[in-house]
Amino acid sequence: MSWGNSTPLLKVDLTSFVTHFEWDMAKYPAKQPLVSVVDTIAKQLAQIETDLKSRTAAYNTLKTNLENLEKKSMGNLFTRTLSDIVSKEDFVLDSEYLVTLLVIVPKPNYSQWQKTYESLSDMVVPRSTKLITEDKEGGLFTVTLFRKVIEDFKSKARENKFTVREFYYDEKEIKREREEMARLLSDKKQQYQTSCVALKKGSSTFPDHKVKVTPLGNPDRPAAGQSDRERESEGEGEGPLLRWLKVNFSEAFIAWIHIKALRVFVESVLRYGLPVNFQAVLLQPHKKSSAKRLREVLNSVFRHLDEVAATSILDASVEIPGLQLSNQDYFPYVYFHIDLSLLD
Protein backbone atom coordinates (compact mmCIF):
# COMPACT_ATOMS: atom_id res chain seq x y z
CA MET A 1 0.00 0.00 0.00
CA SER A 2 1.40 3.38 -0.95
CA TRP A 3 0.67 6.35 1.22
CA GLY A 4 3.15 8.60 -0.58
CA ASN A 5 6.80 9.24 0.14
CA SER A 6 6.05 11.96 2.65
CA THR A 7 3.71 9.90 4.80
CA PRO A 8 5.20 8.83 8.16
CA LEU A 9 5.14 5.34 9.58
CA LEU A 10 1.52 4.48 10.35
CA LYS A 11 -0.40 1.83 12.24
CA VAL A 12 -3.89 1.22 10.92
CA ASP A 13 -6.51 -1.44 11.59
CA LEU A 14 -7.27 -4.01 8.91
CA THR A 15 -10.58 -2.46 7.87
CA SER A 16 -9.07 1.01 7.43
CA PHE A 17 -6.18 -0.44 5.46
CA VAL A 18 -8.50 -2.21 3.04
CA THR A 19 -10.97 0.64 2.63
CA HIS A 20 -8.14 3.12 1.94
CA PHE A 21 -6.14 0.74 -0.22
CA GLU A 22 -3.91 2.14 -2.93
CA TRP A 23 -1.53 0.14 -5.08
CA ASP A 24 2.08 0.32 -3.87
CA MET A 25 3.76 1.57 -7.04
CA ALA A 26 7.25 1.48 -5.56
CA LYS A 27 7.04 -2.08 -4.26
CA TYR A 28 5.06 -3.55 -7.14
CA PRO A 29 5.57 -1.32 -10.24
CA ALA A 30 2.42 -1.32 -12.36
CA LYS A 31 4.49 -0.99 -15.54
CA GLN A 32 5.94 -4.45 -15.03
CA PRO A 33 4.23 -7.46 -16.58
CA LEU A 34 1.65 -9.09 -14.30
CA VAL A 35 3.77 -12.24 -14.20
CA SER A 36 6.68 -10.26 -12.71
CA VAL A 37 4.44 -8.59 -10.13
CA VAL A 38 2.95 -11.92 -9.07
CA ASP A 39 6.43 -13.47 -8.92
CA THR A 40 7.66 -10.64 -6.66
CA ILE A 41 4.74 -11.13 -4.28
CA ALA A 42 5.13 -14.91 -4.34
CA LYS A 43 8.84 -14.71 -3.50
CA GLN A 44 8.15 -12.29 -0.66
CA LEU A 45 5.51 -14.55 0.86
CA ALA A 46 7.64 -17.66 0.33
CA GLN A 47 10.48 -16.04 2.26
CA ILE A 48 8.13 -15.11 5.10
CA GLU A 49 6.80 -18.68 5.18
CA THR A 50 10.32 -20.14 5.24
CA ASP A 51 11.37 -17.83 8.07
CA LEU A 52 8.17 -18.59 9.97
CA LYS A 53 8.74 -22.33 9.77
CA SER A 54 12.33 -21.94 10.96
CA ARG A 55 11.44 -19.63 13.84
CA THR A 56 8.44 -21.72 14.84
CA ALA A 57 10.51 -24.91 14.88
CA ALA A 58 13.17 -23.28 17.05
CA TYR A 59 10.57 -21.89 19.44
CA ASN A 60 8.69 -25.19 19.68
CA THR A 61 11.94 -27.04 20.42
CA LEU A 62 12.72 -24.56 23.16
CA LYS A 63 9.18 -24.82 24.52
CA THR A 64 9.22 -28.64 24.47
CA ASN A 65 12.57 -28.82 26.29
CA LEU A 66 11.31 -26.41 28.92
CA GLU A 67 8.03 -28.31 29.36
CA ASN A 68 9.92 -31.57 29.80
CA LEU A 69 12.01 -30.02 32.57
CA GLU A 70 8.94 -28.44 34.15
CA LYS A 71 7.12 -31.78 34.14
CA LYS A 72 9.95 -33.28 36.16
CA SER A 73 9.34 -30.73 38.90
CA MET A 74 5.55 -31.16 38.89
CA GLY A 75 5.18 -34.87 39.65
CA ASN A 76 4.88 -36.55 43.01
CA LEU A 77 7.80 -37.47 45.26
CA PHE A 78 8.24 -40.79 43.45
CA THR A 79 8.88 -39.25 40.02
CA ARG A 80 9.71 -35.54 40.25
CA THR A 81 13.22 -34.18 40.12
CA LEU A 82 14.79 -33.48 43.49
CA SER A 83 17.43 -31.02 42.31
CA ASP A 84 15.36 -28.03 43.45
CA ILE A 85 14.52 -29.64 46.81
CA VAL A 86 17.61 -31.20 48.32
CA SER A 87 20.81 -29.47 49.29
CA LYS A 88 24.34 -30.56 50.03
CA GLU A 89 23.74 -30.21 53.77
CA ASP A 90 21.09 -32.96 53.66
CA PHE A 91 23.65 -35.67 52.85
CA VAL A 92 26.72 -37.31 54.27
CA LEU A 93 29.10 -37.10 51.33
CA ASP A 94 32.55 -38.50 50.57
CA SER A 95 32.34 -41.06 53.34
CA GLU A 96 33.81 -44.51 52.88
CA TYR A 97 31.35 -46.13 55.29
CA LEU A 98 28.26 -43.94 55.62
CA VAL A 99 25.56 -43.03 53.10
CA THR A 100 22.38 -40.96 53.26
CA LEU A 101 19.21 -42.38 51.71
CA LEU A 102 15.96 -40.62 50.83
CA VAL A 103 12.79 -42.37 51.98
CA ILE A 104 9.21 -41.56 50.97
CA VAL A 105 6.85 -42.04 53.91
CA PRO A 106 3.03 -41.91 53.60
CA LYS A 107 1.54 -39.15 55.74
CA PRO A 108 -0.42 -41.52 58.01
CA ASN A 109 2.86 -43.35 58.74
CA TYR A 110 4.97 -40.40 59.91
CA SER A 111 4.74 -41.47 63.53
CA GLN A 112 5.58 -45.07 62.72
CA TRP A 113 8.63 -43.95 60.72
CA GLN A 114 9.98 -41.87 63.58
CA LYS A 115 9.57 -44.79 66.00
CA THR A 116 10.97 -47.57 63.81
CA TYR A 117 13.50 -46.27 61.25
CA GLU A 118 16.47 -46.78 63.62
CA SER A 119 15.56 -50.43 64.12
CA LEU A 120 14.69 -51.36 60.52
CA SER A 121 18.26 -52.58 60.11
CA ASP A 122 21.54 -52.72 61.96
CA MET A 123 23.93 -49.83 61.71
CA VAL A 124 21.41 -47.01 61.22
CA VAL A 125 22.67 -43.71 62.61
CA PRO A 126 20.38 -42.65 65.48
CA ARG A 127 18.48 -39.38 65.09
CA SER A 128 19.65 -39.04 61.49
CA THR A 129 16.24 -38.59 59.89
CA LYS A 130 14.94 -35.23 58.72
CA LEU A 131 11.84 -34.21 56.76
CA ILE A 132 13.01 -32.49 53.57
CA THR A 133 9.69 -31.81 51.86
CA GLU A 134 6.19 -33.22 51.54
CA ASP A 135 3.23 -33.28 49.17
CA LYS A 136 -0.41 -34.35 49.57
CA GLU A 137 0.48 -38.03 49.83
CA GLY A 138 3.60 -38.16 51.93
CA GLY A 139 6.95 -36.78 52.97
CA LEU A 140 10.55 -37.16 51.88
CA PHE A 141 12.83 -38.08 54.80
CA THR A 142 16.59 -38.56 55.00
CA VAL A 143 18.24 -41.38 56.93
CA THR A 144 21.94 -42.12 57.33
CA LEU A 145 23.34 -45.64 57.69
CA PHE A 146 26.32 -47.81 56.90
CA ARG A 147 26.73 -48.73 53.22
CA LYS A 148 26.94 -52.45 53.99
CA VAL A 149 23.30 -52.58 55.18
CA ILE A 150 21.68 -50.62 52.33
CA GLU A 151 19.92 -53.62 50.75
CA ASP A 152 18.70 -54.96 54.07
CA PHE A 153 17.35 -51.54 55.01
CA LYS A 154 15.53 -51.22 51.67
CA SER A 155 13.90 -54.61 52.11
CA LYS A 156 12.71 -53.84 55.66
CA ALA A 157 11.51 -50.40 54.55
CA ARG A 158 9.31 -51.95 51.81
CA GLU A 159 7.77 -54.31 54.37
CA ASN A 160 6.73 -51.27 56.39
CA LYS A 161 5.37 -49.33 53.35
CA PHE A 162 8.33 -46.99 53.24
CA THR A 163 9.89 -46.43 49.81
CA VAL A 164 13.58 -45.70 49.35
CA ARG A 165 13.95 -43.24 46.49
CA GLU A 166 16.93 -44.03 44.30
CA PHE A 167 18.93 -40.83 44.31
CA TYR A 168 22.60 -39.97 44.25
CA TYR A 169 23.58 -36.43 45.15
CA ASP A 170 25.80 -35.14 42.35
CA GLU A 171 26.48 -31.46 42.88
CA LYS A 172 27.69 -30.92 39.31
CA GLU A 173 24.62 -32.64 37.80
CA ILE A 174 22.21 -30.72 40.01
CA LYS A 175 23.92 -27.45 39.13
CA ARG A 176 23.76 -28.33 35.44
CA GLU A 177 20.02 -29.10 35.65
CA ARG A 178 19.30 -25.85 37.48
CA GLU A 179 21.31 -23.85 34.97
CA GLU A 180 19.54 -25.59 32.08
CA MET A 181 16.14 -24.66 33.51
CA ALA A 182 17.22 -21.06 34.05
CA ARG A 183 18.66 -20.85 30.53
CA LEU A 184 15.51 -22.23 28.89
CA LEU A 185 13.30 -19.87 30.87
CA SER A 186 15.50 -16.96 29.88
CA ASP A 187 15.57 -17.98 26.21
CA LYS A 188 11.80 -18.39 26.11
CA LYS A 189 11.28 -15.00 27.73
CA GLN A 190 13.70 -13.36 25.33
CA GLN A 191 12.12 -14.96 22.28
CA TYR A 192 8.54 -14.35 23.24
CA GLN A 193 7.50 -12.75 26.48
CA THR A 194 3.97 -14.12 26.78
CA SER A 195 2.95 -17.73 27.29
CA CYS A 196 1.42 -18.20 23.85
CA VAL A 197 0.95 -16.44 20.54
CA ALA A 198 -2.20 -14.46 21.22
CA LEU A 199 -3.72 -13.43 17.92
CA LYS A 200 -6.94 -12.03 19.32
CA LYS A 201 -8.69 -8.73 18.86
CA GLY A 202 -7.61 -6.24 21.49
CA SER A 203 -4.88 -8.54 22.77
CA SER A 204 -1.45 -7.29 23.72
CA THR A 205 0.00 -9.12 20.74
CA PHE A 206 -1.98 -7.54 17.93
CA PRO A 207 -4.07 -4.80 19.54
CA ASP A 208 -7.09 -3.79 17.48
CA HIS A 209 -5.93 -5.60 14.32
CA LYS A 210 -3.20 -3.09 13.47
CA VAL A 211 -0.98 -3.31 10.43
CA LYS A 212 2.12 -1.19 10.09
CA VAL A 213 2.62 0.75 6.89
CA THR A 214 6.19 1.97 6.41
CA PRO A 215 6.92 5.10 4.34
CA LEU A 216 8.55 4.40 1.00
CA GLY A 217 11.00 7.28 1.18
CA ASN A 218 12.58 6.65 4.60
CA PRO A 219 11.48 3.53 6.55
CA ASP A 220 13.52 4.56 9.60
CA ARG A 221 11.99 7.99 10.00
CA PRO A 222 9.78 8.27 13.12
CA ALA A 223 6.11 9.05 12.94
CA ALA A 224 5.15 12.71 13.17
CA GLY A 225 4.75 13.84 16.77
CA GLN A 226 6.27 10.64 18.15
CA SER A 227 8.70 11.28 21.01
CA ASP A 228 11.98 9.47 21.56
CA ARG A 229 10.48 7.75 24.61
CA GLU A 230 7.48 6.55 22.61
CA ARG A 231 9.70 5.16 19.91
CA GLU A 232 11.86 3.35 22.48
CA SER A 233 8.87 1.91 24.31
CA GLU A 234 7.05 0.84 21.14
CA GLY A 235 8.73 -2.57 21.20
CA GLU A 236 9.27 -2.68 24.96
CA GLY A 237 8.48 -6.05 26.49
CA GLU A 238 8.53 -7.80 23.14
CA GLY A 239 10.98 -10.55 22.27
CA PRO A 240 12.41 -10.92 18.74
CA LEU A 241 9.90 -13.61 17.81
CA LEU A 242 6.93 -11.45 18.73
CA ARG A 243 8.36 -8.43 16.93
CA TRP A 244 9.01 -10.58 13.86
CA LEU A 245 5.45 -11.93 13.91
CA LYS A 246 3.94 -8.45 14.10
CA VAL A 247 6.09 -7.04 11.31
CA ASN A 248 5.61 -9.98 8.98
CA PHE A 249 1.89 -10.28 9.64
CA SER A 250 1.64 -6.73 8.31
CA GLU A 251 3.83 -7.59 5.31
CA ALA A 252 1.82 -10.72 4.51
CA PHE A 253 -1.52 -8.95 4.89
CA ILE A 254 -0.43 -6.07 2.63
CA ALA A 255 0.76 -8.58 0.00
CA TRP A 256 -2.51 -10.52 0.32
CA ILE A 257 -4.61 -7.43 -0.40
CA HIS A 258 -2.45 -6.66 -3.44
CA ILE A 259 -3.15 -10.20 -4.67
CA LYS A 260 -6.88 -9.58 -4.19
CA ALA A 261 -6.57 -6.39 -6.27
CA LEU A 262 -4.69 -8.31 -8.96
CA ARG A 263 -7.38 -10.97 -9.10
CA VAL A 264 -10.11 -8.37 -9.44
CA PHE A 265 -8.24 -6.76 -12.33
CA VAL A 266 -7.43 -9.99 -14.16
CA GLU A 267 -10.89 -11.50 -13.71
CA SER A 268 -12.56 -8.28 -14.87
CA VAL A 269 -10.46 -8.18 -18.03
CA LEU A 270 -11.21 -11.83 -18.74
CA ARG A 271 -14.92 -11.26 -18.17
CA TYR A 272 -15.48 -7.93 -19.86
CA GLY A 273 -12.50 -7.59 -22.21
CA LEU A 274 -10.50 -4.54 -23.26
CA PRO A 275 -10.33 -1.63 -23.01
CA VAL A 276 -10.52 -1.78 -19.23
CA ASN A 277 -13.88 -0.43 -18.11
CA PHE A 278 -14.89 -1.55 -14.63
CA GLN A 279 -15.12 -0.21 -11.10
CA ALA A 280 -13.94 -2.12 -8.00
CA VAL A 281 -16.07 -1.52 -4.90
CA LEU A 282 -15.84 -2.70 -1.29
CA LEU A 283 -19.17 -3.70 0.25
CA GLN A 284 -19.59 -4.67 3.89
CA PRO A 285 -23.05 -5.68 5.17
CA HIS A 286 -23.86 -4.19 8.56
CA LYS A 287 -25.25 -7.53 9.71
CA LYS A 288 -24.65 -11.11 8.62
CA SER A 289 -28.38 -11.46 8.10
CA SER A 290 -28.33 -8.67 5.49
CA ALA A 291 -25.73 -10.44 3.32
CA LYS A 292 -28.39 -12.49 1.56
CA ARG A 293 -30.43 -9.39 0.74
CA LEU A 294 -27.32 -7.61 -0.56
CA ARG A 295 -26.56 -10.57 -2.82
CA GLU A 296 -30.11 -10.49 -4.23
CA VAL A 297 -29.83 -6.79 -5.02
CA LEU A 298 -26.44 -7.21 -6.70
CA ASN A 299 -27.71 -10.12 -8.79
CA SER A 300 -30.67 -8.03 -9.88
CA VAL A 301 -28.62 -4.92 -10.75
CA PHE A 302 -25.92 -6.78 -12.67
CA ARG A 303 -28.03 -9.56 -14.16
CA HIS A 304 -27.53 -8.11 -17.64
CA LEU A 305 -23.75 -8.73 -17.47
CA ASP A 306 -24.20 -12.50 -17.56
CA GLU A 307 -27.71 -13.81 -18.07
CA VAL A 308 -26.61 -17.46 -17.80
CA ALA A 309 -24.92 -16.92 -14.46
CA ALA A 310 -27.86 -14.92 -13.13
CA THR A 311 -30.28 -17.65 -14.18
CA SER A 312 -28.12 -20.39 -12.67
CA ILE A 313 -28.27 -18.63 -9.29
CA LEU A 314 -32.04 -18.91 -9.35
CA ASP A 315 -32.12 -22.34 -10.98
CA ALA A 316 -29.52 -24.84 -9.71
CA SER A 317 -30.18 -27.13 -12.71
CA VAL A 318 -28.66 -24.60 -15.14
CA GLU A 319 -24.97 -25.27 -15.82
CA ILE A 320 -22.45 -22.62 -16.83
CA PRO A 321 -20.51 -23.90 -19.88
CA GLY A 322 -16.76 -24.22 -19.35
CA LEU A 323 -16.88 -23.80 -15.57
CA GLN A 324 -16.57 -26.56 -13.00
CA LEU A 325 -17.56 -24.29 -10.09
CA SER A 326 -20.61 -24.70 -7.96
CA ASN A 327 -23.23 -22.05 -8.69
CA GLN A 328 -22.63 -20.32 -5.37
CA ASP A 329 -19.05 -19.50 -6.46
CA TYR A 330 -20.01 -17.66 -9.64
CA PHE A 331 -22.02 -14.47 -10.09
CA PRO A 332 -22.79 -12.16 -13.00
CA TYR A 333 -20.22 -9.78 -11.51
CA VAL A 334 -16.65 -10.33 -10.29
CA TYR A 335 -16.69 -11.19 -6.62
CA PHE A 336 -13.91 -11.95 -4.11
CA HIS A 337 -14.34 -12.35 -0.37
CA ILE A 338 -11.99 -10.56 2.05
CA ASP A 339 -11.97 -11.99 5.57
CA LEU A 340 -11.01 -9.33 8.11
CA SER A 341 -11.61 -11.62 11.10
CA LEU A 342 -8.18 -13.24 10.76
CA LEU A 343 -7.20 -12.37 14.31
CA ASP A 344 -10.52 -13.11 16.03
CSV table of N, CA and C in Angstrom, one decimal, residues 133-190:
chain,number,residue,atom,x,y,z
A,133,THR,N,10.9,-32.4,52.5
A,133,THR,CA,9.7,-31.8,51.9
A,133,THR,C,8.5,-32.8,51.9
A,134,GLU,N,7.3,-32.3,51.6
A,134,GLU,CA,6.2,-33.2,51.5
A,134,GLU,C,5.2,-32.7,50.5
A,135,ASP,N,4.3,-33.6,50.1
A,135,ASP,CA,3.2,-33.3,49.2
A,135,ASP,C,2.0,-33.8,49.8
A,136,LYS,N,0.9,-33.9,49.0
A,136,LYS,CA,-0.4,-34.3,49.6
A,136,LYS,C,-0.4,-35.8,50.1
A,137,GLU,N,0.5,-36.6,49.5
A,137,GLU,CA,0.5,-38.0,49.8
A,137,GLU,C,1.5,-38.4,50.9
A,138,GLY,N,2.6,-37.7,50.9
A,138,GLY,CA,3.6,-38.2,51.9
A,138,GLY,C,4.8,-37.2,52.0
A,139,GLY,N,5.8,-37.6,52.7
A,139,GLY,CA,6.9,-36.8,53.0
A,139,GLY,C,8.2,-37.5,52.6
A,140,LEU,N,9.2,-36.6,52.3
A,140,LEU,CA,10.5,-37.2,51.9
A,140,LEU,C,11.5,-37.0,53.1
A,141,PHE,N,12.0,-38.1,53.6
A,141,PHE,CA,12.8,-38.1,54.8
A,141,PHE,C,14.2,-38.5,54.4
A,142,THR,N,15.2,-38.0,55.1
A,142,THR,CA,16.6,-38.6,55.0
A,142,THR,C,16.8,-39.6,56.1
A,143,VAL,N,17.8,-40.5,55.9
A,143,VAL,CA,18.2,-41.4,56.9
A,143,VAL,C,19.7,-41.8,56.6
A,144,THR,N,20.5,-41.8,57.6
A,144,THR,CA,21.9,-42.1,57.3
A,144,THR,C,22.3,-43.5,58.0
A,145,LEU,N,23.0,-44.3,57.2
A,145,LEU,CA,23.3,-45.6,57.7
A,145,LEU,C,24.6,-46.1,57.0
A,146,PHE,N,25.1,-47.3,57.5
A,146,PHE,CA,26.3,-47.8,56.9
A,146,PHE,C,26.0,-48.4,55.5
A,147,ARG,N,26.9,-48.3,54.6
A,147,ARG,CA,26.7,-48.7,53.2
A,147,ARG,C,26.5,-50.2,53.2
A,148,LYS,N,27.1,-51.0,54.0
A,148,LYS,CA,26.9,-52.4,54.0
A,148,LYS,C,25.5,-53.0,54.3
A,149,VAL,N,24.7,-52.1,54.8
A,149,VAL,CA,23.3,-52.6,55.2
A,149,VAL,C,22.2,-51.9,54.3
A,150,ILE,N,22.6,-51.3,53.2
A,150,ILE,CA,21.7,-50.6,52.3
A,150,ILE,C,20.6,-51.6,51.9
A,151,GLU,N,20.9,-52.7,51.3
A,151,GLU,CA,19.9,-53.6,50.7
A,151,GLU,C,19.0,-54.2,51.8
A,152,ASP,N,19.5,-54.5,53.0
A,152,ASP,CA,18.7,-55.0,54.1
A,152,ASP,C,17.7,-53.9,54.5
A,153,PHE,N,18.2,-52.6,54.6
A,153,PHE,CA,17.4,-51.5,55.0
A,153,PHE,C,16.2,-51.3,54.0
A,154,LYS,N,16.6,-51.4,52.7
A,154,LYS,CA,15.5,-51.2,51.7
A,154,LYS,C,14.4,-52.3,51.8
A,155,SER,N,14.9,-53.5,52.0
A,155,SER,CA,13.9,-54.6,52.1
A,155,SER,C,13.0,-54.4,53.3
A,156,LYS,N,13.5,-54.1,54.5
A,156,LYS,CA,12.7,-53.8,55.7
A,156,LYS,C,11.8,-52.6,55.5
A,157,ALA,N,12.3,-51.6,54.8
A,157,ALA,CA,11.5,-50.4,54.6
A,157,ALA,C,10.3,-50.7,53.7
A,158,ARG,N,10.4,-51.6,52.7
A,158,ARG,CA,9.3,-52.0,51.8
A,158,ARG,C,8.3,-52.7,52.6
A,159,GLU,N,8.7,-53.6,53.5
A,159,GLU,CA,7.8,-54.3,54.4
A,159,GLU,C,6.9,-53.4,55.2
A,160,ASN,N,7.4,-52.2,55.5
A,160,ASN,CA,6.7,-51.3,56.4
A,160,ASN,C,6.1,-50.1,55.6
A,161,LYS,N,6.0,-50.3,54.2
A,161,LYS,CA,5.4,-49.3,53.4
A,161,LYS,C,6.1,-48.0,53.3
A,162,PHE,N,7.5,-48.1,53.5
A,162,PHE,CA,8.3,-47.0,53.2
A,162,PHE,C,9.1,-47.3,51.9
A,163,THR,N,9.2,-46.2,51.1
A,163,THR,CA,9.9,-46.4,49.8
A,163,THR,C,11.2,-45.7,49.8
A,164,VAL,N,12.3,-46.4,49.5
A,164,VAL,CA,13.6,-45.7,49.4
A,164,VAL,C,13.7,-45.2,47.9
A,165,ARG,N,13.9,-43.9,47.8
A,165,ARG,CA,14.0,-43.2,46.5
A,165,ARG,C,15.4,-43.3,46.0
A,166,GLU,N,15.6,-43.9,44.8
A,166,GLU,CA,16.9,-44.0,44.3
A,166,GLU,C,17.4,-42.6,43.9
A,167,PHE,N,18.4,-42.2,44.6
A,167,PHE,CA,18.9,-40.8,44.3
A,167,PHE,C,20.4,-40.7,44.8
A,168,TYR,N,21.2,-40.2,43.9
A,168,TYR,CA,22.6,-40.0,44.3
A,168,TYR,C,22.9,-38.5,44.1
A,169,TYR,N,23.3,-37.9,45.2
A,169,TYR,CA,23.6,-36.4,45.2
A,169,TYR,C,24.9,-36.1,44.4
A,170,ASP,N,24.7,-35.5,43.2
A,170,ASP,CA,25.8,-35.1,42.4
A,170,ASP,C,25.7,-33.6,42.2
A,171,GLU,N,26.6,-32.9,42.9
A,171,GLU,CA,26.5,-31.5,42.9
A,171,GLU,C,26.6,-30.9,41.5
A,172,LYS,N,27.5,-31.4,40.7
A,172,LYS,CA,27.7,-30.9,39.3
A,172,LYS,C,26.4,-31.1,38.5
A,173,GLU,N,25.8,-32.3,38.6
A,173,GLU,CA,24.6,-32.6,37.8
A,173,GLU,C,23.4,-31.8,38.2
A,174,ILE,N,23.3,-31.6,39.5
A,174,ILE,CA,22.2,-30.7,40.0
A,174,ILE,C,22.4,-29.3,39.6
A,175,LYS,N,23.6,-28.8,39.6
A,175,LYS,CA,23.9,-27.4,39.1
A,175,LYS,C,23.6,-27.3,37.6
A,176,ARG,N,24.0,-28.4,36.9
A,176,ARG,CA,23.8,-28.3,35.4
A,176,ARG,C,22.3,-28.3,35.1
A,177,GLU,N,21.5,-29.1,35.9
A,177,GLU,CA,20.0,-29.1,35.6
A,177,GLU,C,19.4,-27.8,36.0
A,178,ARG,N,19.8,-27.2,37.1
A,178,ARG,CA,19.3,-25.9,37.5
A,178,ARG,C,19.7,-24.8,36.4
A,179,GLU,N,20.9,-24.8,36.0
A,179,GLU,CA,21.3,-23.9,35.0
A,179,GLU,C,20.6,-24.0,33.7
A,180,GLU,N,20.3,-25.3,33.3
A,180,GLU,CA,19.5,-25.6,32.1
A,180,GLU,C,18.1,-25.0,32.2
A,181,MET,N,17.5,-25.2,33.3
A,181,MET,CA,16.1,-24.7,33.5
A,181,MET,C,16.2,-23.1,33.4
A,182,ALA,N,17.1,-22.5,34.1
A,182,ALA,CA,17.2,-21.1,34.1
A,182,ALA,C,17.5,-20.5,32.6
A,183,ARG,N,18.3,-21.3,31.9
A,183,ARG,CA,18.7,-20.9,30.5
A,183,ARG,C,17.4,-20.9,29.6
A,184,LEU,N,16.7,-22.0,29.7
A,184,LEU,CA,15.5,-22.2,28.9
A,184,LEU,C,14.4,-21.2,29.2
A,185,LEU,N,14.3,-20.9,30.5
A,185,LEU,CA,13.3,-19.9,30.9
A,185,LEU,C,13.7,-18.5,30.3
A,186,SER,N,15.0,-18.2,30.4
A,186,SER,CA,15.5,-17.0,29.9
A,186,SER,C,15.3,-16.9,28.4
A,187,ASP,N,15.7,-18.0,27.7
A,187,ASP,CA,15.6,-18.0,26.2
A,187,ASP,C,14.1,-17.8,25.8
A,188,LYS,N,13.2,-18.5,26.5
A,188,LYS,CA,11.8,-18.4,26.1
A,188,LYS,C,11.3,-17.0,26.3
A,189,LYS,N,11.7,-16.4,27.4
A,189,LYS,CA,11.3,-15.0,27.7
A,189,LYS,C,11.8,-14.0,26.7
A,190,GLN,N,13.1,-14.2,26.3
A,190,GLN,CA,13.7,-13.4,25.3
A,190,GLN,C,13.1,-13.5,24.0
